[in-house]
Short mmCIF file of N, CA, C and O in Angstrom, two decimals:
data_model
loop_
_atom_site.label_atom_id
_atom_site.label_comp_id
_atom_site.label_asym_id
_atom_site.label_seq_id
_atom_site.Cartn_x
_atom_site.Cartn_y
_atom_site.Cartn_z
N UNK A 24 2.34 -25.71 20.29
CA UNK A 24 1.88 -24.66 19.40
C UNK A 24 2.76 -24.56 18.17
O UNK A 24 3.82 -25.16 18.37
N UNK A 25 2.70 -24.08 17.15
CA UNK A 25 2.97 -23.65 16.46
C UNK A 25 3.45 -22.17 15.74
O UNK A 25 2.75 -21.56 14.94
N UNK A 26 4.62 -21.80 16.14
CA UNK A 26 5.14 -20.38 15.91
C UNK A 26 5.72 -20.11 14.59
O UNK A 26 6.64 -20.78 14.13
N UNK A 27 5.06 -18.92 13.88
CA UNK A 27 5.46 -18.44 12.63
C UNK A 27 6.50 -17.07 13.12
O UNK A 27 6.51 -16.41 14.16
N UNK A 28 7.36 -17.00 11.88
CA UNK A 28 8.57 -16.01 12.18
C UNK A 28 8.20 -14.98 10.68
O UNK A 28 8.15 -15.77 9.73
N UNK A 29 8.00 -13.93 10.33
CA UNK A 29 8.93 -12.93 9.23
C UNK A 29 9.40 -12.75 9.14
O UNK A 29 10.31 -12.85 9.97
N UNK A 30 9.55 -12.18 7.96
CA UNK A 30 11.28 -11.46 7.86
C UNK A 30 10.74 -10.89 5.94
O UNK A 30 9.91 -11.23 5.11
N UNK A 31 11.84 -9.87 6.07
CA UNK A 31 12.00 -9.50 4.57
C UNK A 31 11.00 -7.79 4.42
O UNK A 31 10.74 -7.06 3.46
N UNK A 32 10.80 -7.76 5.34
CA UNK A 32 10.27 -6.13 5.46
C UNK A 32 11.41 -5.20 5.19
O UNK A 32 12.59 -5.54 5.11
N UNK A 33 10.85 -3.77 5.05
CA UNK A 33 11.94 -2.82 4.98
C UNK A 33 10.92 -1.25 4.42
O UNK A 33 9.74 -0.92 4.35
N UNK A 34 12.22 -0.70 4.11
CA UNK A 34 11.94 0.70 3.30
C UNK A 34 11.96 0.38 2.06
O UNK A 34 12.66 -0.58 1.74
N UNK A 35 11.35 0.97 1.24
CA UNK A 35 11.09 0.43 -0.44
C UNK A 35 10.67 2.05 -0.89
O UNK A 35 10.25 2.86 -0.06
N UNK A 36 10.85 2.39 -2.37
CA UNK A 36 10.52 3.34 -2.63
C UNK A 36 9.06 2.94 -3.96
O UNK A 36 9.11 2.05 -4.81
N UNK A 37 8.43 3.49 -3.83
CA UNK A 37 6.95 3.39 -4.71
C UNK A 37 7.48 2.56 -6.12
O UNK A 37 8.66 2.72 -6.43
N UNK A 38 6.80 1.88 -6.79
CA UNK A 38 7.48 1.25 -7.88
C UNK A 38 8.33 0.05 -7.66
O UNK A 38 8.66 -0.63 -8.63
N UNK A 39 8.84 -0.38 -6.10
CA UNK A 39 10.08 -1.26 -6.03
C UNK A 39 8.97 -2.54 -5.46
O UNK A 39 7.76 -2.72 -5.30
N UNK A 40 10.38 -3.31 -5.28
CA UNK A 40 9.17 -4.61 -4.60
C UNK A 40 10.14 -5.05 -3.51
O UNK A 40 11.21 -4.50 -3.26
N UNK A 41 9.73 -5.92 -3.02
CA UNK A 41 9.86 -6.88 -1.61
C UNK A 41 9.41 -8.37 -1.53
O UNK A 41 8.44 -8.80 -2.16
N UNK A 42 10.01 -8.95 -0.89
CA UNK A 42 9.68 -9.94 -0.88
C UNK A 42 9.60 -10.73 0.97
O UNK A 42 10.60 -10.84 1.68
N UNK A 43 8.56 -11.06 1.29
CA UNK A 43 7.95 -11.45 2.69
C UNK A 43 8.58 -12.94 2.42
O UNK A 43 8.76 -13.49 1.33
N UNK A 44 8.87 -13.46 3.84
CA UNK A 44 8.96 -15.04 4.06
C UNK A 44 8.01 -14.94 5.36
O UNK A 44 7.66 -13.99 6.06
N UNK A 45 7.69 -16.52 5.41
CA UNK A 45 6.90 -16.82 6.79
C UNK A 45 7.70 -18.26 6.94
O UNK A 45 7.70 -19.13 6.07
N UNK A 46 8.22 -18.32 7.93
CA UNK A 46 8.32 -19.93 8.53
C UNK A 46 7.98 -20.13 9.38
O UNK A 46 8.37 -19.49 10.35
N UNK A 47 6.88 -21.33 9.53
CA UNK A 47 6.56 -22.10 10.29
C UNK A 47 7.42 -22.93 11.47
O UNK A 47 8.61 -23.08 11.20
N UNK A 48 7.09 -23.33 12.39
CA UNK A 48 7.99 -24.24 13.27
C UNK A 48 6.92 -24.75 14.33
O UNK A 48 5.97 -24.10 14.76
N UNK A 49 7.29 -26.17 14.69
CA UNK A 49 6.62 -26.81 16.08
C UNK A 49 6.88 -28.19 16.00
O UNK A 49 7.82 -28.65 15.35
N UNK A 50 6.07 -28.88 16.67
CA UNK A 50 6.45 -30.24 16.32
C UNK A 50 4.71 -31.28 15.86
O UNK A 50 3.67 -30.94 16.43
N UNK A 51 4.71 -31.98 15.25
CA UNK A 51 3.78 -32.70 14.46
C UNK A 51 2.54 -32.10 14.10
O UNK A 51 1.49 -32.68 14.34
N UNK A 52 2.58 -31.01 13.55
CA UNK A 52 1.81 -30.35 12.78
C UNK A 52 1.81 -30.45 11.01
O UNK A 52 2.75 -30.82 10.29
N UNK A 53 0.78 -30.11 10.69
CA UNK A 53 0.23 -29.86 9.33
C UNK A 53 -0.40 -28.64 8.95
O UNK A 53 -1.26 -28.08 9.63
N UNK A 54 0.10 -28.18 7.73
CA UNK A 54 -0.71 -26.61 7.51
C UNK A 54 -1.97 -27.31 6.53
O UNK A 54 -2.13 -28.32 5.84
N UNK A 55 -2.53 -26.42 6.82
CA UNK A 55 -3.94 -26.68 5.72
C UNK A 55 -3.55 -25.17 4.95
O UNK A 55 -3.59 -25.35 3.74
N UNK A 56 -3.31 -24.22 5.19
CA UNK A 56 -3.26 -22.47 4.87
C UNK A 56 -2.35 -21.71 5.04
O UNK A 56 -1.94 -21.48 6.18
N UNK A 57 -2.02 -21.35 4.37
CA UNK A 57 -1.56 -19.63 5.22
C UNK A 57 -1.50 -18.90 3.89
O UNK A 57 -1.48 -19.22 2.70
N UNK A 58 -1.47 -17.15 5.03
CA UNK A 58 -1.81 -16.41 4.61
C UNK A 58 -1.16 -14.84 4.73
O UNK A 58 -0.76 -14.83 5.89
N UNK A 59 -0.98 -14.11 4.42
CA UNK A 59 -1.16 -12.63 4.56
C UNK A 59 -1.70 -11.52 4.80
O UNK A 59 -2.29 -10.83 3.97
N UNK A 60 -1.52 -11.24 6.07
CA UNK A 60 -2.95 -10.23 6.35
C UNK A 60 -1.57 -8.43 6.30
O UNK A 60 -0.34 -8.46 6.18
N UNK A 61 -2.36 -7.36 6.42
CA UNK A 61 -1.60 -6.44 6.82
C UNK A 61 -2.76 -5.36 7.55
O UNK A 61 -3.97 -5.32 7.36
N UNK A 62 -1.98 -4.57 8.37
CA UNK A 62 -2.63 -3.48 9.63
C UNK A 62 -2.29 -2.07 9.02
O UNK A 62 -1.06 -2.01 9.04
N UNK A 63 -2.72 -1.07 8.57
CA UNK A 63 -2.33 0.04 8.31
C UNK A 63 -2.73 1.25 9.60
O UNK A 63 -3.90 1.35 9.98
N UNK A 64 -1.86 1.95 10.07
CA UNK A 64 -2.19 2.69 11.35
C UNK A 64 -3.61 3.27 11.15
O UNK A 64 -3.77 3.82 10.06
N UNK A 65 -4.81 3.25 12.09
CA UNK A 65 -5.96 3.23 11.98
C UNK A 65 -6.89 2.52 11.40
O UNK A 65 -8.09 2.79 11.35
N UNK A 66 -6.26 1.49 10.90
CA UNK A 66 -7.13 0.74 9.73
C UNK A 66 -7.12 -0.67 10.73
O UNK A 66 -6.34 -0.99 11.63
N UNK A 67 -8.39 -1.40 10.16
CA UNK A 67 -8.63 -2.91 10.50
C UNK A 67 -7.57 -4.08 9.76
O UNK A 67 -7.05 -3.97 8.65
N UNK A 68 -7.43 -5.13 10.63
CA UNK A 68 -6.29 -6.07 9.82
C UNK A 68 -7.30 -6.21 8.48
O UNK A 68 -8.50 -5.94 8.32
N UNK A 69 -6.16 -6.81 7.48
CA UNK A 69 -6.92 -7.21 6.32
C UNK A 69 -6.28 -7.87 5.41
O UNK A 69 -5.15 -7.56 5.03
N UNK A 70 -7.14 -9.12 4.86
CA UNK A 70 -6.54 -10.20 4.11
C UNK A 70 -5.65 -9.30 2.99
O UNK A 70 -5.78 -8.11 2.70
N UNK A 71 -4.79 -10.17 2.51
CA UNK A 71 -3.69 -9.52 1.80
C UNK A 71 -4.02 -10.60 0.40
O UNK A 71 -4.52 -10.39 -0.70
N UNK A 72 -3.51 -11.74 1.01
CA UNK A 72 -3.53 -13.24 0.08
C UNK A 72 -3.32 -14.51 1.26
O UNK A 72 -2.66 -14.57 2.30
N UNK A 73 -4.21 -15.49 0.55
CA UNK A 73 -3.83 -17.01 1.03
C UNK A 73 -4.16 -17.88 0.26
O UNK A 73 -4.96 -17.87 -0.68
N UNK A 74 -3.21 -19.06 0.90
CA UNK A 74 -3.07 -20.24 -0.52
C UNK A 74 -3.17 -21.57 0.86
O UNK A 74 -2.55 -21.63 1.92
N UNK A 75 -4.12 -22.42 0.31
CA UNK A 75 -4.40 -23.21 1.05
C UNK A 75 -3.77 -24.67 0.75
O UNK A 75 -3.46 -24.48 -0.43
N UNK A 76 -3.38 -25.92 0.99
CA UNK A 76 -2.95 -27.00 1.02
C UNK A 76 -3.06 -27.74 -0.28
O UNK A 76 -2.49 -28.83 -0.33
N UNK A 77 -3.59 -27.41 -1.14
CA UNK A 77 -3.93 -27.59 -3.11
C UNK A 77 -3.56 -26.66 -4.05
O UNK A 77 -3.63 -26.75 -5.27
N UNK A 78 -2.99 -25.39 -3.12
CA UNK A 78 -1.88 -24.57 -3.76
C UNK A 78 -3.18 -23.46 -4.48
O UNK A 78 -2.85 -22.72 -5.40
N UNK A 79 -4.73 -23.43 -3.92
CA UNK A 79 -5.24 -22.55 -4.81
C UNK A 79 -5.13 -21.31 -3.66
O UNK A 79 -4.89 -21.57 -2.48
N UNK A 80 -5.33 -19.99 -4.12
CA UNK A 80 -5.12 -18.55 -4.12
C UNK A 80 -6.19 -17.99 -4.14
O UNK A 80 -7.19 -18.44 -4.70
N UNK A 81 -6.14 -16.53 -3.29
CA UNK A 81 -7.18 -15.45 -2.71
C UNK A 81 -6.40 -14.65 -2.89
O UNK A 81 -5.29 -14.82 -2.37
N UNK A 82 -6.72 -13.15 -3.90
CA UNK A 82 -6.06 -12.28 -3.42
C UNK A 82 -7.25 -11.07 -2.79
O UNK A 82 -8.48 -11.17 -2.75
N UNK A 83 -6.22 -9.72 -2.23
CA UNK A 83 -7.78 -9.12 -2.15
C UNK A 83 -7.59 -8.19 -3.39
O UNK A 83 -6.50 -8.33 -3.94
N UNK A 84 -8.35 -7.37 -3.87
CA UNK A 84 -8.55 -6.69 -5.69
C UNK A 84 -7.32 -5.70 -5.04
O UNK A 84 -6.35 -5.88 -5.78
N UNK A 85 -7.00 -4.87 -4.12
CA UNK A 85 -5.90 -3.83 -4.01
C UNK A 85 -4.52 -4.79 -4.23
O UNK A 85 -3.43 -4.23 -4.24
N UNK A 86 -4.59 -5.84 -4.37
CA UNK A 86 -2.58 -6.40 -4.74
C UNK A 86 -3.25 -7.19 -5.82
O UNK A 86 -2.35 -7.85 -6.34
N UNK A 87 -4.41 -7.46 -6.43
CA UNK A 87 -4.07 -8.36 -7.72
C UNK A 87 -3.26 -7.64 -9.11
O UNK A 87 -3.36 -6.54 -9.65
N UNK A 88 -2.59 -8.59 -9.33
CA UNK A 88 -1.62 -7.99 -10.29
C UNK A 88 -0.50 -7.90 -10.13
O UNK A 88 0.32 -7.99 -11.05
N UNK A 89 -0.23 -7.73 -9.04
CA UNK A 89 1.40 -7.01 -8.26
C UNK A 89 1.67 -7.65 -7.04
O UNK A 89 2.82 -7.48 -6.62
N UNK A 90 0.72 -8.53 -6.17
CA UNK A 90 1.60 -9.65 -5.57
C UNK A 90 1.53 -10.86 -5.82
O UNK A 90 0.46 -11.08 -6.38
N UNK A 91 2.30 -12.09 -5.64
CA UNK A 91 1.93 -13.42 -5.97
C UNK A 91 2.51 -14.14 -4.12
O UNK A 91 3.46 -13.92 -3.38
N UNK A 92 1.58 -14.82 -4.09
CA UNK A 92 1.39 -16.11 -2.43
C UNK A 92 2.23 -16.92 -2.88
O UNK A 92 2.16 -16.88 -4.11
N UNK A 93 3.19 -17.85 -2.44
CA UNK A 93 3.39 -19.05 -3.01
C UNK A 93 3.89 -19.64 -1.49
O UNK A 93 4.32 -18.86 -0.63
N UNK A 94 3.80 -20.83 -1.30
CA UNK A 94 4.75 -22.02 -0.18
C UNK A 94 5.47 -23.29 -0.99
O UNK A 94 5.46 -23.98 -2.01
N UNK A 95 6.06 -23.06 0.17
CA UNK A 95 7.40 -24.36 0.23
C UNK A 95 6.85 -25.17 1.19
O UNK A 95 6.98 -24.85 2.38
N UNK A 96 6.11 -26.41 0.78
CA UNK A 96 5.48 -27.06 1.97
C UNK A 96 6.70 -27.77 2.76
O UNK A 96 6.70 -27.94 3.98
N UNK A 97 7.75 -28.16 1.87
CA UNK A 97 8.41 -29.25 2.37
C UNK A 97 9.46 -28.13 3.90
O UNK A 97 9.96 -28.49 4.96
N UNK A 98 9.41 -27.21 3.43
CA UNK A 98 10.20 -25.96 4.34
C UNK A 98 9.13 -25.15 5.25
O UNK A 98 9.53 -24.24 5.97
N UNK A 99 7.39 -25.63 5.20
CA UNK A 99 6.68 -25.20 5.65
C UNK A 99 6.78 -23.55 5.71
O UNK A 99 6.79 -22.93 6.77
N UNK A 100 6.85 -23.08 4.70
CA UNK A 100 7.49 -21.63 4.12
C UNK A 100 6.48 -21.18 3.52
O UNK A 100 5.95 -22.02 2.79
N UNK A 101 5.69 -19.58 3.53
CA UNK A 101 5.22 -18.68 2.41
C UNK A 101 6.25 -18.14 2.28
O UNK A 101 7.28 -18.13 2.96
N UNK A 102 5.71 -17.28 0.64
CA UNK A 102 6.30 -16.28 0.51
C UNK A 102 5.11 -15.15 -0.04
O UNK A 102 4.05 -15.40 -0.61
N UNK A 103 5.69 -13.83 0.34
CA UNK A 103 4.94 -12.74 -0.95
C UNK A 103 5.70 -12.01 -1.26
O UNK A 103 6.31 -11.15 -0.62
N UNK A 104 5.74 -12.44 -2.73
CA UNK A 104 6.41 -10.98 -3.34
C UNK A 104 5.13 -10.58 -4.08
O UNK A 104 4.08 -11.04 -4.54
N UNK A 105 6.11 -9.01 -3.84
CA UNK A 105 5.16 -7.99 -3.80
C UNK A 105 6.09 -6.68 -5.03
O UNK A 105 7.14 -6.05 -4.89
N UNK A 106 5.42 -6.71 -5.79
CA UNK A 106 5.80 -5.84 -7.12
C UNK A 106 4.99 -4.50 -7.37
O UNK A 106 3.81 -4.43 -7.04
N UNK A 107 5.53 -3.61 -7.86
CA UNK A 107 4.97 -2.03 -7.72
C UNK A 107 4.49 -1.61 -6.85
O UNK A 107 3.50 -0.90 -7.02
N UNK A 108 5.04 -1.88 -5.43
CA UNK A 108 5.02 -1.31 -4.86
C UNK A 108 3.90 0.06 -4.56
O UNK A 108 4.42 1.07 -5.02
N UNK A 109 3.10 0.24 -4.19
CA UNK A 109 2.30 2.04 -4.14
C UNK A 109 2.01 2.25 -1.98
O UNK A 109 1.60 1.47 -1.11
N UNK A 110 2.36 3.32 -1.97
CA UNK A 110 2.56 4.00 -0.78
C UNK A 110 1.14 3.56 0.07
O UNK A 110 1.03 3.79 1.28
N UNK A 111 0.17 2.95 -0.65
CA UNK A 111 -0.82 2.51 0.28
C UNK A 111 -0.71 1.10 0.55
O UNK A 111 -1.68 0.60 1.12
N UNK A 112 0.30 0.32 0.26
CA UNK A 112 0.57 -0.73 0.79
C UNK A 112 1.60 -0.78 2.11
O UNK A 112 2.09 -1.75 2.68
N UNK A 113 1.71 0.25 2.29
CA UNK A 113 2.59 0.59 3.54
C UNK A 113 1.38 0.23 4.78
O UNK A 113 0.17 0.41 4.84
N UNK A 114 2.46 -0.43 5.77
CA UNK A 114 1.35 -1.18 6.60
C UNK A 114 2.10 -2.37 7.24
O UNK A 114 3.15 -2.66 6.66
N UNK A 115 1.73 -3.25 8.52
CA UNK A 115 2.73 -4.33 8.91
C UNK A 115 1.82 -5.58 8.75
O UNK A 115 0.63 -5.85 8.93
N UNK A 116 2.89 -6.20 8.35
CA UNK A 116 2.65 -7.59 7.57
C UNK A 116 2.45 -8.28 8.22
O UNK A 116 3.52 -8.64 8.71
N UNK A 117 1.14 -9.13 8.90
CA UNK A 117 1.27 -10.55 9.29
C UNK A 117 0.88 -12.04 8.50
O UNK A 117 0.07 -12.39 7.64
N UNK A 118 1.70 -12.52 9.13
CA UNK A 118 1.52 -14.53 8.56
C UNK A 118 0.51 -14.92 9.37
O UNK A 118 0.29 -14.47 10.50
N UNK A 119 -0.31 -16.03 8.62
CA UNK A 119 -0.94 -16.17 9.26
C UNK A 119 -1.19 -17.68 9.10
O UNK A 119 -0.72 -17.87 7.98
N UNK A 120 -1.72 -19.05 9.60
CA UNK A 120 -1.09 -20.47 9.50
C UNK A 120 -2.66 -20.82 10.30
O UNK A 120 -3.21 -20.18 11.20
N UNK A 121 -3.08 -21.99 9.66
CA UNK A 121 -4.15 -22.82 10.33
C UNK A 121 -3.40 -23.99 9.52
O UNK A 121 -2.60 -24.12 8.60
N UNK A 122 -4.40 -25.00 10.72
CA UNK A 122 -4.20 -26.44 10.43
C UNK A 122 -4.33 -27.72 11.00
O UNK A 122 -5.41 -28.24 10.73
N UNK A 123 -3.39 -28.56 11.87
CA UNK A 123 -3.64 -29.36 13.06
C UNK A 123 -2.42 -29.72 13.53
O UNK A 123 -1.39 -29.49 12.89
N UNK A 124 -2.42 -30.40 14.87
CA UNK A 124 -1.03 -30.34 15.67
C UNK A 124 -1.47 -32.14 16.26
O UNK A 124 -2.27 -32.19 17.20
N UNK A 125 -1.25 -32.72 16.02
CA UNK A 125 -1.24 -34.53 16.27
C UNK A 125 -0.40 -34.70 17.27
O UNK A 125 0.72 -34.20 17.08
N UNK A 126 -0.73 -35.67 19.05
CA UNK A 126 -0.14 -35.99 19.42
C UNK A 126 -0.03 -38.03 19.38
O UNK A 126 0.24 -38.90 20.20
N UNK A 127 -0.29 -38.00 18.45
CA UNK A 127 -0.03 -39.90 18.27
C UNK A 127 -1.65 -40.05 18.57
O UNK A 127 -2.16 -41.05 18.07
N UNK A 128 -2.43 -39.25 19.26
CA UNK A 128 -3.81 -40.13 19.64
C UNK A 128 -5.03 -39.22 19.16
O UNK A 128 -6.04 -39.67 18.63
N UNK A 129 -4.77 -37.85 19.43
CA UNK A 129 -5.49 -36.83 19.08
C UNK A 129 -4.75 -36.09 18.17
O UNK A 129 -3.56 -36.20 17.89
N UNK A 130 -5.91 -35.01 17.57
CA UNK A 130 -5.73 -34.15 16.65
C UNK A 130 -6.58 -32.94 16.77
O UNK A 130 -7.81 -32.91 16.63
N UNK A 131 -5.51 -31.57 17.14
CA UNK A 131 -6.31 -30.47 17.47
C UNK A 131 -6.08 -29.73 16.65
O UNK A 131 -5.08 -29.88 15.95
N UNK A 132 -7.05 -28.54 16.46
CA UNK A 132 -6.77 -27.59 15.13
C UNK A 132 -5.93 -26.02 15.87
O UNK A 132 -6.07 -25.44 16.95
N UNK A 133 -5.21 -25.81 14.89
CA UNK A 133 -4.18 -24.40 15.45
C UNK A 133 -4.67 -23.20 14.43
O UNK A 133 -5.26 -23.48 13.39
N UNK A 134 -4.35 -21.70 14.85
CA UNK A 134 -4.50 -21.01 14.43
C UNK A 134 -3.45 -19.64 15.09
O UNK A 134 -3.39 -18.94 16.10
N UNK A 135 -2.59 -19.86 13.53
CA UNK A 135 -1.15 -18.94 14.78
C UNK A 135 -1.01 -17.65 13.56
O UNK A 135 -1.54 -17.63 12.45
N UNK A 136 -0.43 -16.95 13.99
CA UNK A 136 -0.08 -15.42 13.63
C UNK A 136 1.45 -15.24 14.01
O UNK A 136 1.84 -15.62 15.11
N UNK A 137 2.14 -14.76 13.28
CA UNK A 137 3.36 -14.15 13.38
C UNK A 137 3.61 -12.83 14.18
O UNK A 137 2.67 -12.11 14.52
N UNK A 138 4.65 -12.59 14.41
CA UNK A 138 4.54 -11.09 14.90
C UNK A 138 4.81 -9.86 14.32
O UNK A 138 4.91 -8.80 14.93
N UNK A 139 4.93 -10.05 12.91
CA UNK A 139 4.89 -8.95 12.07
C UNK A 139 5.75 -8.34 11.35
O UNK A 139 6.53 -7.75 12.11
N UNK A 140 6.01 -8.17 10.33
CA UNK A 140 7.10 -7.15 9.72
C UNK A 140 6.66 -5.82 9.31
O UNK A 140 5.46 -5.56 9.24
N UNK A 141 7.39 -5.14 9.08
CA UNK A 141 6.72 -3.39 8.78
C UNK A 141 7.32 -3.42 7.42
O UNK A 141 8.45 -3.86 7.25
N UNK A 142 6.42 -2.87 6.24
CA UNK A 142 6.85 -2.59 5.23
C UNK A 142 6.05 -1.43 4.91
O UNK A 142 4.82 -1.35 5.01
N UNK A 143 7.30 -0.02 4.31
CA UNK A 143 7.05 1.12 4.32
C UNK A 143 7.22 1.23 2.53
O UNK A 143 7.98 0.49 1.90
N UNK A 144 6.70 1.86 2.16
CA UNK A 144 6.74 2.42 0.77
C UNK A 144 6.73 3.57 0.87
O UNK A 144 5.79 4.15 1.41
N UNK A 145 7.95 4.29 0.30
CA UNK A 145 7.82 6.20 0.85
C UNK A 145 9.17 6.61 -0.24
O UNK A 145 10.11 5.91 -0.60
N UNK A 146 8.86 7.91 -0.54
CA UNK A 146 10.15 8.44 -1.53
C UNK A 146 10.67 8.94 -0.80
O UNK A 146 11.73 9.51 -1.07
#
């Protein structure tokens, strides 16, 4: 399998920014994607941003402007930073990774999720 890690959550005050990492890890895999989803208490998960294997971009209209997706393929790395910050982006962050996992003969497709960071926006 393929296990993604976060990191880079926190407390932020409205106006500030943050910046998310995702790393990837396993053995003979390839990403085709990843992505950013976030959970707000009562709310459904929901795409944030993703950038697929040609480096093109999705955002959803509530972060265009104020976050940017980017990866480090060679570090199998996202990132999001996330600029101006507003108290409705408070919510926990997941990574999110498709692609395939090769054992020399076959080739199966993966679909992994991180376990989350919490990022709060609050004065």
């Amino acid at each position: 399998q393929v296990q993604l890690v976060e990191s880079g959550g926190g407390l932020v005050q409205p106006g500030g920014s943050l910046r998310l990492s995702c790393v990837a890890s396993g053995n003979r895999f390839s990403i085709n994607g990843m992505g950013w989803y976030r959970q707000a208490p009562g709310k459904q998960r929901e795409l944030v941003a993703n950038i697929i294997s040609g480096g093109s971009t999705n955002y959803a209209d509530s972060v265009k402007g104020r976050f940017t997706i980017s990866r480090d393929n060679a570090k199998n790395t996202a990132y999001l930073q996330m600029n101006n910050l507003k108290t409705e982006d408070t919510a926990v962050y997941y990574c999110n990774a498709n692609g395939g996992i090769s054992n020399g003969f076959t080739r199966r497709a993966f679909n992994s999720w991180g376990q989350g960071t919490q990022v709060t926006v609050s004065s």
